[in-house]
Coordinates of C-alpha atoms and ligand atoms in Angstrom, one line a residue:
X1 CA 89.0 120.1 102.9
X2 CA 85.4 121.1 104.2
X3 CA 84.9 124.1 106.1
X4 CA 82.2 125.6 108.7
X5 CA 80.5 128.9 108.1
X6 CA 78.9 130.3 111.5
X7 CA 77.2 133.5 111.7
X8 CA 76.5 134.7 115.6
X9 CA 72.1 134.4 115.6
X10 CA 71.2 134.6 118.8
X11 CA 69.9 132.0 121.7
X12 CA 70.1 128.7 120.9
X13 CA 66.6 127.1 122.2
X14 CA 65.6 123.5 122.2
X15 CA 66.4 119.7 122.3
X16 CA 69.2 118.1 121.5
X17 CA 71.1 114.8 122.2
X18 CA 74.6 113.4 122.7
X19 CA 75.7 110.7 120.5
X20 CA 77.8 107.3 121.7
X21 CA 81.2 108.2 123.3
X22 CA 84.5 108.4 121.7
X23 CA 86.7 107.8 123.8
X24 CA 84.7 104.5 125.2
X25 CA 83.9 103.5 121.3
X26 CA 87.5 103.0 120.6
X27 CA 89.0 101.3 123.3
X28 CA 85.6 98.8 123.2
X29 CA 85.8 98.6 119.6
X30 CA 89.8 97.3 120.1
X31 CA 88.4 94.6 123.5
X32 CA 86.9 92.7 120.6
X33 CA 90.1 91.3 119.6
X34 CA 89.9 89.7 122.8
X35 CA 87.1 87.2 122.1
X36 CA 86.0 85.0 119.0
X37 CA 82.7 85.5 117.7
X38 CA 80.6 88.1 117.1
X39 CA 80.4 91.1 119.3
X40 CA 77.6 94.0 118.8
X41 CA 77.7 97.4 119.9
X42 CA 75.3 99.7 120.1
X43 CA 75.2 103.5 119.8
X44 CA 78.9 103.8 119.0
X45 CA 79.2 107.4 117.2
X46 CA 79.5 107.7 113.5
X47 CA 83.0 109.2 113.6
X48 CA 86.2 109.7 111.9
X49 CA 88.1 108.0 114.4
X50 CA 85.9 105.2 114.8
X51 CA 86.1 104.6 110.8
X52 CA 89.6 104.5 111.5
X53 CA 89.7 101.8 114.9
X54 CA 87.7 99.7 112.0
X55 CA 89.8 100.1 109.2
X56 CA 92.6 99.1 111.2
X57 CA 90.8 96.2 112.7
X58 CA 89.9 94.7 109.4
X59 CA 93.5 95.2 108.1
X60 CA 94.3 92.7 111.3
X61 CA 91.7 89.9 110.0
X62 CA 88.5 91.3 111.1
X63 CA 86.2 89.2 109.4
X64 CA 83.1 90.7 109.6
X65 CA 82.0 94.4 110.4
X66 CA 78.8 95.8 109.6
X67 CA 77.0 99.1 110.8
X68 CA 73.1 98.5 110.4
X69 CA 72.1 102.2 109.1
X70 CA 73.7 105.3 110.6
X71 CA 70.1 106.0 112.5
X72 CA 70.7 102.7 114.7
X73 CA 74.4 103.4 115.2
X74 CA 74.9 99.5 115.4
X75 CA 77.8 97.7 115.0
X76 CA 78.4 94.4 114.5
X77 CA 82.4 92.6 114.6
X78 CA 83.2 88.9 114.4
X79 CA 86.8 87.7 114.4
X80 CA 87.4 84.1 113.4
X81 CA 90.8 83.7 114.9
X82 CA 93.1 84.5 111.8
X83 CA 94.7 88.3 112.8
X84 CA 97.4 89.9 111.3
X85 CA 98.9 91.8 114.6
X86 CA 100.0 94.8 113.0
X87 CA 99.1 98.4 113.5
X88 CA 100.7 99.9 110.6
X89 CA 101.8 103.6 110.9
X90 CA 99.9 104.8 108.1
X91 CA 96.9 104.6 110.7
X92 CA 98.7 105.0 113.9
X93 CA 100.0 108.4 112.8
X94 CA 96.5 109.0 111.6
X95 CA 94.7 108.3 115.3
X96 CA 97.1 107.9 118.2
X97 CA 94.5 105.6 119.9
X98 CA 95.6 102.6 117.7
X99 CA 98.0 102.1 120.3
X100 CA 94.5 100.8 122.4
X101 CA 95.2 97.6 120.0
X102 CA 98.5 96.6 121.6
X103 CA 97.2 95.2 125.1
X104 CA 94.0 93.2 123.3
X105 CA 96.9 91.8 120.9
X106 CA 99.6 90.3 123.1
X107 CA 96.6 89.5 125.5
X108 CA 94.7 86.6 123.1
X109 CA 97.8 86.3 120.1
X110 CA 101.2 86.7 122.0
X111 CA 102.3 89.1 120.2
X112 CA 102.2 92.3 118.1
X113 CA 103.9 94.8 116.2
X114 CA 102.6 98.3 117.1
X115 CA 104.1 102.0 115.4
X116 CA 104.7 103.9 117.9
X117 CA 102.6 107.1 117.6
X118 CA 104.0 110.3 116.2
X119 CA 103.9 114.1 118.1
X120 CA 100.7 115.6 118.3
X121 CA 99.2 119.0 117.7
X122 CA 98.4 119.1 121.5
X123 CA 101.3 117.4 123.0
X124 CA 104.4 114.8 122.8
X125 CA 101.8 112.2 124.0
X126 CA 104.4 109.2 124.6
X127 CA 103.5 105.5 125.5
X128 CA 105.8 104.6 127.7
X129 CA 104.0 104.3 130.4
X130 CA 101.5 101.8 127.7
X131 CA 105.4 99.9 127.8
X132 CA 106.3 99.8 131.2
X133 CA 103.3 98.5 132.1
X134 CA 102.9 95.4 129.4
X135 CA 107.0 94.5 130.6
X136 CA 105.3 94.3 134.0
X137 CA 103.0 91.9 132.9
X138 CA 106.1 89.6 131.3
X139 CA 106.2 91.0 128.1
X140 CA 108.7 91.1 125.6
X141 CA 109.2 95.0 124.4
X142 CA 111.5 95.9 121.5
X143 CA 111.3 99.3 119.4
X144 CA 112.9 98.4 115.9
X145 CA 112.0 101.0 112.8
X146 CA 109.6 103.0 114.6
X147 CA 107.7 100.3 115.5
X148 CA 107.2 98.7 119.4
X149 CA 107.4 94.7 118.6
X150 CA 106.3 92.9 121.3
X151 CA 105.5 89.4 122.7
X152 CA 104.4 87.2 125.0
X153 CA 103.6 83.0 125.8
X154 CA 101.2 84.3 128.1
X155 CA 101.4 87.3 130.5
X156 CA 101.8 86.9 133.8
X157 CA 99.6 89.2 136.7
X158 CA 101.9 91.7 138.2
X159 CA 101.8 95.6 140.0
X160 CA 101.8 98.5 137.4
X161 CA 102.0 101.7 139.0
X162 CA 102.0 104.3 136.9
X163 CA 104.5 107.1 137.0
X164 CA 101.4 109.1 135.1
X165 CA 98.3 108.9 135.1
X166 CA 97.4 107.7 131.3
X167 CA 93.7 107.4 130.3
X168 CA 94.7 104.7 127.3
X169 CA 97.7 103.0 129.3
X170 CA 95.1 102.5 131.7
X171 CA 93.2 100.6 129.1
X172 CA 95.7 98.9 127.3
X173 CA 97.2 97.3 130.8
X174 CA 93.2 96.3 131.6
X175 CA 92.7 94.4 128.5
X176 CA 96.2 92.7 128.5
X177 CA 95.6 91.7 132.4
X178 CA 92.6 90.0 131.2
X179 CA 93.4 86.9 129.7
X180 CA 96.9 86.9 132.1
X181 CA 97.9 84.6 134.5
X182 CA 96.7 85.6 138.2
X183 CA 96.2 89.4 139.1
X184 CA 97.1 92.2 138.1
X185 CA 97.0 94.9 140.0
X186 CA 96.9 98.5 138.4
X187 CA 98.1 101.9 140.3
X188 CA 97.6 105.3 139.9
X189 CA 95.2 104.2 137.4
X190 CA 93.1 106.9 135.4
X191 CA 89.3 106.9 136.6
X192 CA 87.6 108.3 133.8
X193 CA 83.9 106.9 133.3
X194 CA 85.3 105.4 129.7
X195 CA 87.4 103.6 131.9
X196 CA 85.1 102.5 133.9
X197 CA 83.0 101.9 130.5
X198 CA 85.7 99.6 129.3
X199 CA 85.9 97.9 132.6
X200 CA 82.0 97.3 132.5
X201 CA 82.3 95.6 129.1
X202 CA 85.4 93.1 129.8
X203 CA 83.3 92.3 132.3
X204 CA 80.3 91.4 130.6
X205 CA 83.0 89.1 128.4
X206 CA 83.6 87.1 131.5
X207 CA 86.8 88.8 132.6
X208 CA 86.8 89.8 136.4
X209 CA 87.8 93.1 137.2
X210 CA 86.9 95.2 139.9
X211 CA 88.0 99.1 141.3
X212 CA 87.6 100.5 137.8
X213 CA 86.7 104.1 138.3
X214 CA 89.2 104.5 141.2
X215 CA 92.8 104.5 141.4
X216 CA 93.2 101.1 142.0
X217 CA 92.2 98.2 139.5
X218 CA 92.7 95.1 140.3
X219 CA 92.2 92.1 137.6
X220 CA 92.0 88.3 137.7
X221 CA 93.1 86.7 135.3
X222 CA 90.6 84.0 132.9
X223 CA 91.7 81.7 130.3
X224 CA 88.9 82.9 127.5
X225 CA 86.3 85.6 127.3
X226 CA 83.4 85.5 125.3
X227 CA 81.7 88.2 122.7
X228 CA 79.6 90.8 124.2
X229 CA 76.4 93.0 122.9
X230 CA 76.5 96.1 124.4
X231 CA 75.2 99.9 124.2
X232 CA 78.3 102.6 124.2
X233 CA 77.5 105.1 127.2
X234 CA 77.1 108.8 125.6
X235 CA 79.7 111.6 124.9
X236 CA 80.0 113.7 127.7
X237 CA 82.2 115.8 126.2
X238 CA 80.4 116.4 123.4
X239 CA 77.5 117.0 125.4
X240 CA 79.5 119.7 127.9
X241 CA 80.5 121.1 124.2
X242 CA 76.8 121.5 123.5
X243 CA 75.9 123.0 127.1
X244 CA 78.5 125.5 126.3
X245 CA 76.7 126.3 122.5
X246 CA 73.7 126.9 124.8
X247 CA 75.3 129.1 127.5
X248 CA 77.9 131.2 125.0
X249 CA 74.0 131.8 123.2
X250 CA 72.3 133.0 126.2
X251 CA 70.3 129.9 125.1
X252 CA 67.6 127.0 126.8
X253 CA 68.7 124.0 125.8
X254 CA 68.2 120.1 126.6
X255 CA 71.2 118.0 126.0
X256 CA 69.1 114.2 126.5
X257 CA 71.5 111.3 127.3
X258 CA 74.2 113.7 129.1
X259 CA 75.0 111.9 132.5
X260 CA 75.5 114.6 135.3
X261 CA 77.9 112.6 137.1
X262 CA 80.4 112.2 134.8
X263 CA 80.5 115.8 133.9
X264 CA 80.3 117.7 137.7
X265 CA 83.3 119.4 137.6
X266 CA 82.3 120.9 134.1
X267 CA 78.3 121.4 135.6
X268 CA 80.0 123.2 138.3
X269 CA 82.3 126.1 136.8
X270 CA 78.8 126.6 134.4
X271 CA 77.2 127.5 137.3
X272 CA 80.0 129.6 138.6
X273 CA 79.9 132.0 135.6
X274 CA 76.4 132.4 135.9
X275 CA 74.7 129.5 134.1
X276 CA 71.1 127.9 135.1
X277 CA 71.5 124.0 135.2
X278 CA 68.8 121.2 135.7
X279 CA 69.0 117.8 135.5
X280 CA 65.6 116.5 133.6
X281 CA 64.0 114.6 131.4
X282 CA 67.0 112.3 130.5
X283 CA 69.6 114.7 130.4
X284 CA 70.8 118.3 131.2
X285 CA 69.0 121.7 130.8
X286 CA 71.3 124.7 130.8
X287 CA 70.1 128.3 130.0
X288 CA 72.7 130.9 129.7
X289 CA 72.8 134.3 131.1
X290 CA 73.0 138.0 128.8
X291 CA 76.9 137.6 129.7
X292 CA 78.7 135.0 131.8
X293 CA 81.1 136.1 134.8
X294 CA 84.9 135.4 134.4
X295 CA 86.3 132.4 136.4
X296 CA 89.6 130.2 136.8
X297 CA 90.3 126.8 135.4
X298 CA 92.9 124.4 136.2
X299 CA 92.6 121.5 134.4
X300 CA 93.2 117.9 136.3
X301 CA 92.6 114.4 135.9
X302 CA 89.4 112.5 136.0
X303 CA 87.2 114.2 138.2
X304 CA 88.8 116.9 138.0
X305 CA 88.3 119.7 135.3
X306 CA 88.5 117.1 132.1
X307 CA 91.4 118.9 129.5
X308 CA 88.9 117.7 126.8
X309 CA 86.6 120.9 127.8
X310 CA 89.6 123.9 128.4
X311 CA 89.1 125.0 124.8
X312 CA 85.4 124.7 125.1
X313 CA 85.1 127.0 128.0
X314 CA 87.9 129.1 127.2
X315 CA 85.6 130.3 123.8
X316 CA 82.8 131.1 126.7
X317 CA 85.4 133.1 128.4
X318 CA 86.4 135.3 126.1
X319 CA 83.6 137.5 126.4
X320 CA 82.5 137.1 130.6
X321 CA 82.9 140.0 132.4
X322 CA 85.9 140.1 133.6
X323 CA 89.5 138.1 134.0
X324 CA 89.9 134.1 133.9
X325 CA 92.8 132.3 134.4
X326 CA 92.9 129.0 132.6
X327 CA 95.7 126.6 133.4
X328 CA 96.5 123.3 131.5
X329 CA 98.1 121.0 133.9
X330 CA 97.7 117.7 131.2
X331 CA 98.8 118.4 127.7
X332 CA 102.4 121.2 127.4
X333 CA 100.3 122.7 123.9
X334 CA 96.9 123.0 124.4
X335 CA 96.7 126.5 123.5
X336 CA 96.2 126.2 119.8
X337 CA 93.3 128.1 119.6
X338 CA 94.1 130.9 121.3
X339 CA 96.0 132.6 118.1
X340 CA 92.5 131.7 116.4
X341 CA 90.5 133.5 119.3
X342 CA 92.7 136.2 119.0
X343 CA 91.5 136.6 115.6
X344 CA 88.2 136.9 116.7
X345 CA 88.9 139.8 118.8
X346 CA 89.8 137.5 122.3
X347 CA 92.2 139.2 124.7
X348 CA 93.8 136.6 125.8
X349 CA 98.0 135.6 127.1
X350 CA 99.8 133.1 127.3
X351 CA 102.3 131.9 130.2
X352 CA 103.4 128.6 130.1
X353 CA 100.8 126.2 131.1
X354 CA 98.3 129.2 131.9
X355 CA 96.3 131.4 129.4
X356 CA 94.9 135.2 131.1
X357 CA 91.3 135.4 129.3
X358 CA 90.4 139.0 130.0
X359 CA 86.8 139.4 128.6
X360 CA 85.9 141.1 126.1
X361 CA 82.3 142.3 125.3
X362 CA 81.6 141.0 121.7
X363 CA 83.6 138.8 119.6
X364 CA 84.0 139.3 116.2
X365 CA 83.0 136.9 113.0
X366 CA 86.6 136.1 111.1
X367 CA 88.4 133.1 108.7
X368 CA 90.3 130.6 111.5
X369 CA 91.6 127.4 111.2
X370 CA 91.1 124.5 113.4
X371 CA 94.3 123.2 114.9
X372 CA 93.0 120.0 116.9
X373 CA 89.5 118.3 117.6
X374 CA 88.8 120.4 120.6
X375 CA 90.2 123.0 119.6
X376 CA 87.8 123.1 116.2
X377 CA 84.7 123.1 118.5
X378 CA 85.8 125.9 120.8
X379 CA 86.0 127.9 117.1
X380 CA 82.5 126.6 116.5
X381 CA 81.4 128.2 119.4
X382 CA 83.0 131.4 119.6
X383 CA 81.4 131.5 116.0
X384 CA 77.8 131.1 117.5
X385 CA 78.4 134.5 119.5
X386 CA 80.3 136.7 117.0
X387 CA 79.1 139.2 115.3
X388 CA 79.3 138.8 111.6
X389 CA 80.4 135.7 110.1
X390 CA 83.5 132.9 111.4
X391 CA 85.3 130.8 108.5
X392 CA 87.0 127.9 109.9
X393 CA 88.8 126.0 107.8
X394 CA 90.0 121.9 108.2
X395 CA 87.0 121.2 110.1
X396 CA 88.6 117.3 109.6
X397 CA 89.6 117.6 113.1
X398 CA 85.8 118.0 114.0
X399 CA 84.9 115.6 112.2
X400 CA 87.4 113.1 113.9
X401 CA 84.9 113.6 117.6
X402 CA 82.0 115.2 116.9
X403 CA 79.2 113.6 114.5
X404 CA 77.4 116.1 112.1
X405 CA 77.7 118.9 115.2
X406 CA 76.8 121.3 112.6
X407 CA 73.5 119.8 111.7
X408 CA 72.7 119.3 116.0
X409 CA 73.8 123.2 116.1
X410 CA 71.3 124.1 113.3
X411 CA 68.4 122.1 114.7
X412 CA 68.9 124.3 117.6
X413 CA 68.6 127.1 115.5
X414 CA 72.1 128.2 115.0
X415 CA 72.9 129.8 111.4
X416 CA 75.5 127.1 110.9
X417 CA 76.4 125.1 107.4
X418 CA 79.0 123.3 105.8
X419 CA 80.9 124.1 102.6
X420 CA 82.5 121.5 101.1
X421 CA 85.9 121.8 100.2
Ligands
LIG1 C1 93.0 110.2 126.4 O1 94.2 110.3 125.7 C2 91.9 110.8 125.5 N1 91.8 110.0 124.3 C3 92.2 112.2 125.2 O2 91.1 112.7 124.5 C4 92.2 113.0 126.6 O3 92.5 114.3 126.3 C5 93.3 112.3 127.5 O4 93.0 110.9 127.6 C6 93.3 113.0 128.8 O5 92.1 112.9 129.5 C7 91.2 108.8 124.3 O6 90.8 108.3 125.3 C8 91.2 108.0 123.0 P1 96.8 110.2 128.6 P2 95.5 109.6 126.2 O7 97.6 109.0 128.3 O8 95.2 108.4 126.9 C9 101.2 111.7 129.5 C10 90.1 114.0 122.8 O9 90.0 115.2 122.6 N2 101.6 110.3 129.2 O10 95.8 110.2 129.7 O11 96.4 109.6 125.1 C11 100.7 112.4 128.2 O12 101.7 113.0 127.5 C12 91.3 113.3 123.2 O13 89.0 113.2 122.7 C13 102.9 110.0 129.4 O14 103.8 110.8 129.7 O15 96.0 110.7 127.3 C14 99.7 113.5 128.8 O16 100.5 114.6 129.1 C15 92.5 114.3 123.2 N3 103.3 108.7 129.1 C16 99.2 112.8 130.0 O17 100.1 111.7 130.4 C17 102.4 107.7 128.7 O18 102.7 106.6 128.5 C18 97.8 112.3 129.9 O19 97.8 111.5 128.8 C19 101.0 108.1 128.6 C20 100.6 109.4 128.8

């Protein structure tokens, strides 16, 4: 298992960019079962978890798939009909977003055979909202051996409203509504931009949705959609993670491709502790101050304070002046890196769903182990301001939604390398 060797070396300075999103990769990449022919996409990040949305589409019948050089971050996928409808639990347990295959499955095939995702580090993380939703539609649901086997003629339009609101059971309830008869409507839906990504893309492939980005989707029902070419919209999580390399630094760095509006609420709270912002250029300047002011964070849904950033800003915490209060409203064990903070000198509690960050003035360098993705870049970056020098060990889990950040970091002058393990 590799492992990242960070020594704190002052300001960050310079240009740097944010690659395709994740979380609007994977549920494209599973659309495509939707439509015969051959889709392309377009700066889709060269990730861990998109090798494994591709693997599991070619174990399904995916005839053709074929990335044209990791500069271009192209890929192309063409489905000739034949599709074995199984997500197999060897993968699913691997990356919970499988699930995202379900929907696209009973949608064009009528039916599908779907492991039901193990517990996470972060969370219990259950689908059955993903399952109340797809019975709503007509579906078929039984959960034999660990596995949800479901099926469908063809689905019918019908209300889902959500008990939750679910990022992914928003998507999976989109792309089975698609090819259903009549509408759909969706409530309480989750109005993330990758949402609205997906939404943007099933468009393109004929389908005709509208509302996606607000709580209420509605979806009309087609009888085929066609294969798409399209460019993945960037990462703004990974580029908030790489505003917050500049500000823990003291830094001046340009994050090109960030999109301002989809990361306000995290723009914001920068400000708040003390942190210059400007939008130029094509993306987002930040320059960090000697030492950023404490402040309180209460994570929410879409567009409030994404959970995806809590560990990120929770490292630049650790060492403001003075006492934050961090609160986790999404996930019930998002704390994981807190023990590793600790190790680094942070002084911080936890109660529950919130963690006391009381500010410390220096962090120190120390051997930590990453628990979760986000959780591996928060260690990253508490790293970059340490003195002395941060071990952190299973750096898999970065590798699973952040590509080569240790090379972007470097470039930026961070003293920053990877040992292979
Ligand atoms: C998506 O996960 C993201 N992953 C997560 O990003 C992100 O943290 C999360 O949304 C919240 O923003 C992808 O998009 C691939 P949820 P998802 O369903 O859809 C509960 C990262 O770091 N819930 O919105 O799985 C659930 O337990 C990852 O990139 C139910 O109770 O999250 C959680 O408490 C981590 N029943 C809350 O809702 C359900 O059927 C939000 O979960 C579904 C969810």
């Amino acid at each position: 298992m590799d492992a990242i060797v960070v020594k704190g070396n002052g300001p960050l300075k310079g240009e740097t960019h944010a690659s395709g999103a994740k979380n609007a990769a994977l549920p494209i990449l599973a659309a495509s079962i939707l439509a015969e022919g051959q889709h392309t996409f377009r700066n889709v990040p060269d990730l861990a978890d998109v090798a494994t949305m591709l693997k599991l589409l070619r174990t399904m019948g995916l005839e053709a798939e074929r990335r044209t050089g990791k500069r271009s971050h192209e890929c192309t996928l063409e489905w000739k009909g034949v599709v074995h409808p199984e997500a197999p639990y060897d993968l699913v347990k691997t990356m919970r977003a499988s699930v995202l295959v379900l929907g696209p499955l009973l949608a064009r095939h009528g039916r599908a055979r779907v492991s039901m995702p193990g517990g996470c580090a972060i969370g219990a993380r259950p689908i059955d909202q993903h399952l109340k939703g797809l019975k709503a539609l007509g579906a078929d649901i039984e959960l034999t051996e660990g596995y949800v086997e479901a099926r469908a003629k063809r689905l019918k339009g019908g209300t889902v409203s959500f008990d939750v609101i679910t990022v992914t059971g928003t998507e999976n309830i989109m792309m089975a509504a698609v090819l259903a008869k009549g509408r759909t409507l969706i409530e309480n839906a989750a109005r993330e931009p990758e949402v609205e990504e997906l939404a943007r893309v099933l468009n393109k492939m004929g389908a005709r949705i509208s509302g996606a980005g607000s709580d209420v989707i509605t979806i009309d029902g087609v009888d085929t959609l066609k294969p798409v070419d399209h460019a993945i919209i960037a990462d703004r999580i990974e580029a908030g993670t790489l505003l917050v390399a500049s500000a823990i630094t003291a830094g001046d760095v340009l994050v090109k491709n960030a999109v301002p509006e989809h990361l306000e609420p995290v723009l914001q709270k920068l400000r708040e502790v003390g942190c210059q912002i400007a939008v130029e250029a094509g993306g987002i300047r930040l320059k960090g101050p000697e030492r950023v002011l404490a402040a309180d964070i209460k994570t929410k849904e879409h567009p409030g304070f994404p959970t995806d950033m809590q560990a990120q800003l929770m490292a630049l915490l650790s060492s403001a002046k003075g006492t934050s209060v961090i609160t986790e409203n999404i996930f019930e064990n998002r704390f994981m890196h807190v023990a590793e903070l600790r190790r680094m000198g942070a002084d911080i509690s936890v109660e529950g769903p919130t963690a006391v960050v009381r500010g410390v003035s220096k962090l120190s360098g120390a051997q930590v182990m990453a628990t979760d993705l986000r959780a591996s870049a928060s260690l990253v970056l508490a790293g970059l301001h340490a003195e002395g020098k941060t071990t952190i060990a299973r750096v898999y889990h970065l590798d699973r939604g952040y590509e080569r950040l240790e090379r972007k970091l470097s470039a930026l002058g961070a003293n920053i390398r990877r040992i292979k393990g």
